Amino acid sequence: MDFRLTEEQEMVRQTAREFAEKELAPGVEERDEKEIYPGKYIKKLGELGFCGMVISEKYGGSGFDTVSYVVALEEIARIDPSTEIVISVHNSLVSYPLEKFGNDYIHSEFLSKLASGEWIGAFALTEPESGSDAGAMKTRAIKDGDHWILNGSKNFITTGGNCDAYLLFAVTDPSAGSRGTSAFLITRDTPGVIRGKHEKKMGIRATDTVSLALEDARVPDANLVGKHGDGFKVALTALDSGRLGVAAQGLGIAQACLEQSIKYSKERKQFGRTISSFQAIRFKIADMAIRISAARWLLRHAAWKKDQGDQYTKEAAMAKLYCSEAATYCALEAIQIHGGYGYCKDYPVERYFRDAKITEIYEGTNEIQRIVIGRALLD
Ligand code: CAA
């Protein structure tokens, strides 16, 4: 068993780390404060091949393995969790299922644009009344000749305002339950696709999260992703991969909190000595490091299983759950170590704390992850 990254994986990690430290770090606090979408950085990440990380080279992707992908995402999240989730959603929830389930037209017309970063994708599954119970969606698609007419509403769509295309899910056969939903690739300029309000969020404030209304939106039959009735399978396949991206986001946040805590505790003096010399602080730092290490190996193992072509639903859920809990744990402890300064915006741990919480919620709450893990073990 060899735990080292390969030469290529290490090169991808270094590229992501340098980009994050040189390009993303300088404006990250301002983007958070003013809710500025990191569009120009997403373009640059596209130029580096990070918008088609797991997409085949024949479609203009970089063809990296999933281990490289999660290692790169961890590095981006370590500096800027908002930019990380834009890249993660684009790669995992949109481009990856389009390659896996899309027809030739979708591959040639859309996938290469997404893989290069010319276009950015968003994932429209959640609705006002269906979140965890994704199968209860109400958005309806009705066949009309060689088109589908869509009506309904979606919400909590990451990058929903700035994206160029949506992978969107709708009911095409209400009598067939979860086998009656279908997936569609919908371009942003489709008449009847109306972007709604921008959510004012606690964290990942540089991402734009919007709702979407569909009012007689006409979508060509060729834009159906997978077969009619495959929608739930497309969504859950995408989410298995997306959960690796959220896990990497949590891990990057946890790692950043550990590094900030070590640095601060070596600078801050109380009772005539640096606080890093106190056992109370050392124990906190040790507990953070243990969780981070366990989280990292859960995540890399899940990514490795995907690379082997194995079923990895359970491992992705475990990684997402554990990495996100490590993120909130480490962020809370980092604030405690920073004391009153940690509670203010003087240090980045306040932002990491706000960013950490969402990792326990989106792409399936951690309660849903426990259901997925329990089913894999017991059913
Ligand atoms: N991959 C492929 N197919 C899968 C699958 C998987 N991982 N898991 C289940 N399926 C299939 C099943 O085999 C079944 O197919 P058949 O009917 O053909 O047998 C079908 O999907 C239905 O499966 P279930 O009966 O298990 O479905 P369920 O209704 O009980 O729900 C669930 C399962 C796990 C709770 C699921 O609804 C779920 O994951 N919910 C959470 C949704 C979620 O993550 N939402 C986040 C939205 S995206 C977001 O956060 C916003 C953003 O932009 C970041």
Short mmCIF file of N, CA and C and ligand atoms in Angstrom, two decimals, residues 85 89 93 101 122-126 130-136 155-160 176 178-179 204 209 229 232-240 243 246 311-314 358 361-365 368-369 371-372 375, ligand 1:
data_model
loop_
_atom_site.label_atom_id
_atom_site.label_comp_id
_atom_site.label_asym_id
_atom_site.label_seq_id
_atom_site.Cartn_x
_atom_site.Cartn_y
_atom_site.Cartn_z
N ILE A 85 -16.44 25.71 -4.23
CA ILE A 85 -17.73 25.04 -4.50
C ILE A 85 -18.24 25.36 -5.91
N VAL A 89 -19.14 22.12 -8.05
CA VAL A 89 -20.47 21.93 -8.65
C VAL A 89 -20.33 21.79 -10.17
N LEU A 93 -21.16 18.02 -10.42
CA LEU A 93 -22.62 17.91 -10.54
C LEU A 93 -23.12 18.19 -11.95
N PHE A 101 -23.84 10.49 -19.03
CA PHE A 101 -25.19 10.18 -19.51
C PHE A 101 -25.58 10.92 -20.80
N ALA A 122 -24.52 24.88 -13.55
CA ALA A 122 -25.16 24.83 -12.23
C ALA A 122 -26.13 23.64 -12.21
N PHE A 123 -26.52 23.24 -11.00
CA PHE A 123 -27.30 22.01 -10.78
C PHE A 123 -28.62 22.41 -10.13
N ALA A 124 -29.72 22.14 -10.82
CA ALA A 124 -31.02 22.60 -10.31
C ALA A 124 -31.89 21.39 -9.97
N LEU A 125 -31.78 20.95 -8.72
CA LEU A 125 -32.55 19.79 -8.24
C LEU A 125 -33.55 20.23 -7.17
N THR A 126 -33.04 20.96 -6.18
CA THR A 126 -33.85 21.32 -5.01
C THR A 126 -35.00 22.26 -5.39
N SER A 130 -39.06 20.45 -1.83
CA SER A 130 -38.34 19.16 -1.86
C SER A 130 -36.85 19.40 -1.81
N GLY A 131 -36.29 19.10 -0.63
CA GLY A 131 -34.85 19.24 -0.41
C GLY A 131 -34.25 17.87 -0.22
N SER A 132 -34.28 17.37 1.04
CA SER A 132 -33.78 16.02 1.31
C SER A 132 -34.56 14.97 0.53
N ASP A 133 -35.87 15.16 0.44
CA ASP A 133 -36.72 14.22 -0.32
C ASP A 133 -36.75 14.68 -1.78
N ALA A 134 -35.61 14.48 -2.44
CA ALA A 134 -35.45 15.02 -3.80
C ALA A 134 -36.48 14.44 -4.76
N GLY A 135 -36.91 13.22 -4.49
CA GLY A 135 -37.87 12.55 -5.37
C GLY A 135 -39.26 13.18 -5.35
N ALA A 136 -39.50 14.09 -4.40
CA ALA A 136 -40.82 14.72 -4.30
C ALA A 136 -40.92 15.99 -5.13
N ASN A 155 -34.79 26.04 -6.23
CA ASN A 155 -34.09 27.03 -5.40
C ASN A 155 -32.76 26.50 -4.86
N PHE A 156 -32.05 27.41 -4.17
CA PHE A 156 -30.71 27.13 -3.64
C PHE A 156 -29.76 26.64 -4.74
N ILE A 157 -29.73 27.33 -5.86
CA ILE A 157 -28.87 26.90 -6.97
C ILE A 157 -27.55 27.66 -6.93
N THR A 158 -26.49 26.92 -6.56
CA THR A 158 -25.16 27.52 -6.50
C THR A 158 -24.74 27.94 -7.91
N THR A 159 -24.23 29.16 -8.05
CA THR A 159 -23.81 29.76 -9.33
C THR A 159 -25.00 29.99 -10.26
N GLY A 160 -26.20 29.93 -9.70
CA GLY A 160 -27.41 30.02 -10.53
C GLY A 160 -27.56 31.33 -11.28
N ALA A 176 -44.90 7.35 -12.21
CA ALA A 176 -43.79 6.40 -12.09
C ALA A 176 -42.86 6.67 -10.91
N SER A 178 -39.97 7.86 -8.53
CA SER A 178 -38.63 8.40 -8.83
C SER A 178 -38.17 7.97 -10.24
N ARG A 179 -38.83 6.94 -10.82
CA ARG A 179 -38.46 6.54 -12.19
C ARG A 179 -39.19 7.40 -13.23
N ILE A 204 -19.95 31.16 2.60
CA ILE A 204 -19.67 31.09 1.14
C ILE A 204 -20.39 32.23 0.41
N THR A 209 -26.19 32.31 -5.04
CA THR A 209 -27.17 31.24 -4.84
C THR A 209 -28.53 31.85 -5.16
N GLY A 229 -36.91 9.25 -17.82
CA GLY A 229 -37.08 8.44 -16.60
C GLY A 229 -35.79 8.19 -15.84
N PHE A 232 -33.54 10.61 -11.75
CA PHE A 232 -33.11 10.41 -10.36
C PHE A 232 -31.74 9.73 -10.33
N LYS A 233 -31.54 8.80 -11.26
CA LYS A 233 -30.25 8.11 -11.34
C LYS A 233 -29.14 9.11 -11.72
N VAL A 234 -29.45 10.00 -12.66
CA VAL A 234 -28.46 11.02 -13.06
C VAL A 234 -28.14 11.91 -11.86
N ALA A 235 -29.19 12.33 -11.14
CA ALA A 235 -28.98 13.23 -9.99
C ALA A 235 -28.14 12.57 -8.90
N LEU A 236 -28.47 11.33 -8.56
CA LEU A 236 -27.75 10.67 -7.46
C LEU A 236 -26.34 10.25 -7.87
N THR A 237 -26.14 9.95 -9.14
CA THR A 237 -24.78 9.67 -9.63
C THR A 237 -23.94 10.93 -9.51
N ALA A 238 -24.52 12.05 -9.93
CA ALA A 238 -23.82 13.34 -9.82
C ALA A 238 -23.51 13.66 -8.36
N LEU A 239 -24.49 13.40 -7.49
CA LEU A 239 -24.31 13.75 -6.07
C LEU A 239 -23.24 12.89 -5.39
N ASP A 240 -23.09 11.64 -5.82
CA ASP A 240 -21.99 10.83 -5.25
C ASP A 240 -20.67 11.54 -5.49
N ARG A 243 -20.43 14.93 -3.57
CA ARG A 243 -20.14 14.80 -2.13
C ARG A 243 -18.64 14.71 -1.89
N VAL A 246 -17.66 18.36 -1.79
CA VAL A 246 -18.01 19.02 -0.52
C VAL A 246 -17.06 18.54 0.59
N GLN A 311 -18.20 0.78 -6.87
CA GLN A 311 -19.31 1.51 -6.26
C GLN A 311 -18.74 2.29 -5.06
N TYR A 312 -19.01 3.58 -4.99
CA TYR A 312 -18.39 4.36 -3.90
C TYR A 312 -19.41 5.27 -3.20
N THR A 313 -20.69 4.96 -3.36
CA THR A 313 -21.75 5.79 -2.75
C THR A 313 -21.55 5.91 -1.23
N LYS A 314 -21.34 4.77 -0.58
CA LYS A 314 -21.18 4.76 0.89
C LYS A 314 -19.92 5.54 1.28
N ILE A 358 -22.06 25.22 6.02
CA ILE A 358 -22.84 24.74 4.86
C ILE A 358 -22.41 23.34 4.42
N ILE A 361 -24.62 20.75 5.33
CA ILE A 361 -26.00 20.87 4.87
C ILE A 361 -26.18 20.53 3.40
N TYR A 362 -25.36 21.17 2.51
CA TYR A 362 -25.72 20.97 1.09
C TYR A 362 -25.19 19.66 0.52
N GLU A 363 -25.73 19.37 -0.68
CA GLU A 363 -25.48 18.10 -1.40
C GLU A 363 -25.83 16.88 -0.54
N GLY A 364 -26.90 17.07 0.24
CA GLY A 364 -27.38 16.04 1.15
C GLY A 364 -26.92 16.38 2.56
N THR A 365 -27.88 16.66 3.45
CA THR A 365 -27.52 16.97 4.83
C THR A 365 -26.78 15.76 5.43
N ILE A 368 -28.97 12.87 5.93
CA ILE A 368 -29.16 12.05 4.72
C ILE A 368 -27.94 11.16 4.47
N GLN A 369 -26.75 11.68 4.75
CA GLN A 369 -25.55 10.83 4.55
C GLN A 369 -25.62 9.60 5.46
N ILE A 371 -28.31 8.15 6.46
CA ILE A 371 -29.29 7.24 5.85
C ILE A 371 -28.63 6.43 4.73
N VAL A 372 -27.87 7.11 3.88
CA VAL A 372 -27.21 6.44 2.75
C VAL A 372 -26.23 5.38 3.28
N ARG A 375 -28.20 2.41 4.86
CA ARG A 375 -28.81 1.54 3.84
C ARG A 375 -27.75 0.62 3.22
N1 CAA B 1 -26.49 6.41 -7.79
C1 CAA B 1 -27.34 6.04 -8.80
N2 CAA B 1 -28.63 5.68 -8.55
C2 CAA B 1 -29.04 5.66 -7.27
C3 CAA B 1 -28.19 6.00 -6.19
C4 CAA B 1 -26.87 6.38 -6.50
N3 CAA B 1 -26.02 6.75 -5.53
N4 CAA B 1 -28.88 5.88 -5.03
C5 CAA B 1 -30.11 5.48 -5.36
N5 CAA B 1 -30.21 5.34 -6.72
C6 CAA B 1 -31.39 4.93 -7.47
C7 CAA B 1 -32.02 3.69 -6.84
O1 CAA B 1 -31.41 2.50 -7.31
C8 CAA B 1 -33.45 3.81 -7.27
O2 CAA B 1 -33.58 3.38 -8.60
P1 CAA B 1 -34.66 2.23 -9.02
O3 CAA B 1 -36.00 2.80 -8.66
O4 CAA B 1 -34.46 2.07 -10.47
O5 CAA B 1 -34.31 1.04 -8.18
C9 CAA B 1 -33.70 5.32 -7.30
O6 CAA B 1 -32.41 5.93 -7.40
C10 CAA B 1 -34.42 5.80 -6.06
O7 CAA B 1 -33.63 5.45 -4.93
P2 CAA B 1 -34.22 5.46 -3.44
O8 CAA B 1 -35.44 4.59 -3.40
O9 CAA B 1 -33.09 5.14 -2.53
O10 CAA B 1 -34.68 6.98 -3.28
P3 CAA B 1 -35.25 7.76 -2.04
O11 CAA B 1 -36.39 8.58 -2.49
O12 CAA B 1 -35.44 6.85 -0.87
O13 CAA B 1 -34.09 8.84 -1.73
C11 CAA B 1 -32.05 9.71 -0.86
C12 CAA B 1 -32.80 8.53 -1.50
C13 CAA B 1 -30.69 9.15 -0.56
C14 CAA B 1 -32.68 10.21 0.42
C15 CAA B 1 -31.97 10.86 -1.90
O14 CAA B 1 -33.23 11.44 -2.11
C16 CAA B 1 -30.99 11.93 -1.52
O15 CAA B 1 -29.77 11.77 -1.67
N6 CAA B 1 -31.49 13.11 -1.02
C17 CAA B 1 -30.66 14.27 -0.79
C18 CAA B 1 -30.72 15.17 -1.99
C19 CAA B 1 -29.55 16.09 -2.06
O16 CAA B 1 -28.41 15.71 -1.86
N7 CAA B 1 -29.83 17.34 -2.42
C20 CAA B 1 -28.81 18.31 -2.61
C21 CAA B 1 -29.13 19.14 -3.83
S1 CAA B 1 -27.80 19.93 -4.65
C22 CAA B 1 -27.28 21.21 -3.64
O17 CAA B 1 -27.01 20.99 -2.52
C23 CAA B 1 -27.20 22.59 -4.14
C24 CAA B 1 -25.94 22.99 -4.77
O18 CAA B 1 -25.96 23.69 -5.78
C25 CAA B 1 -24.64 22.64 -4.17
#
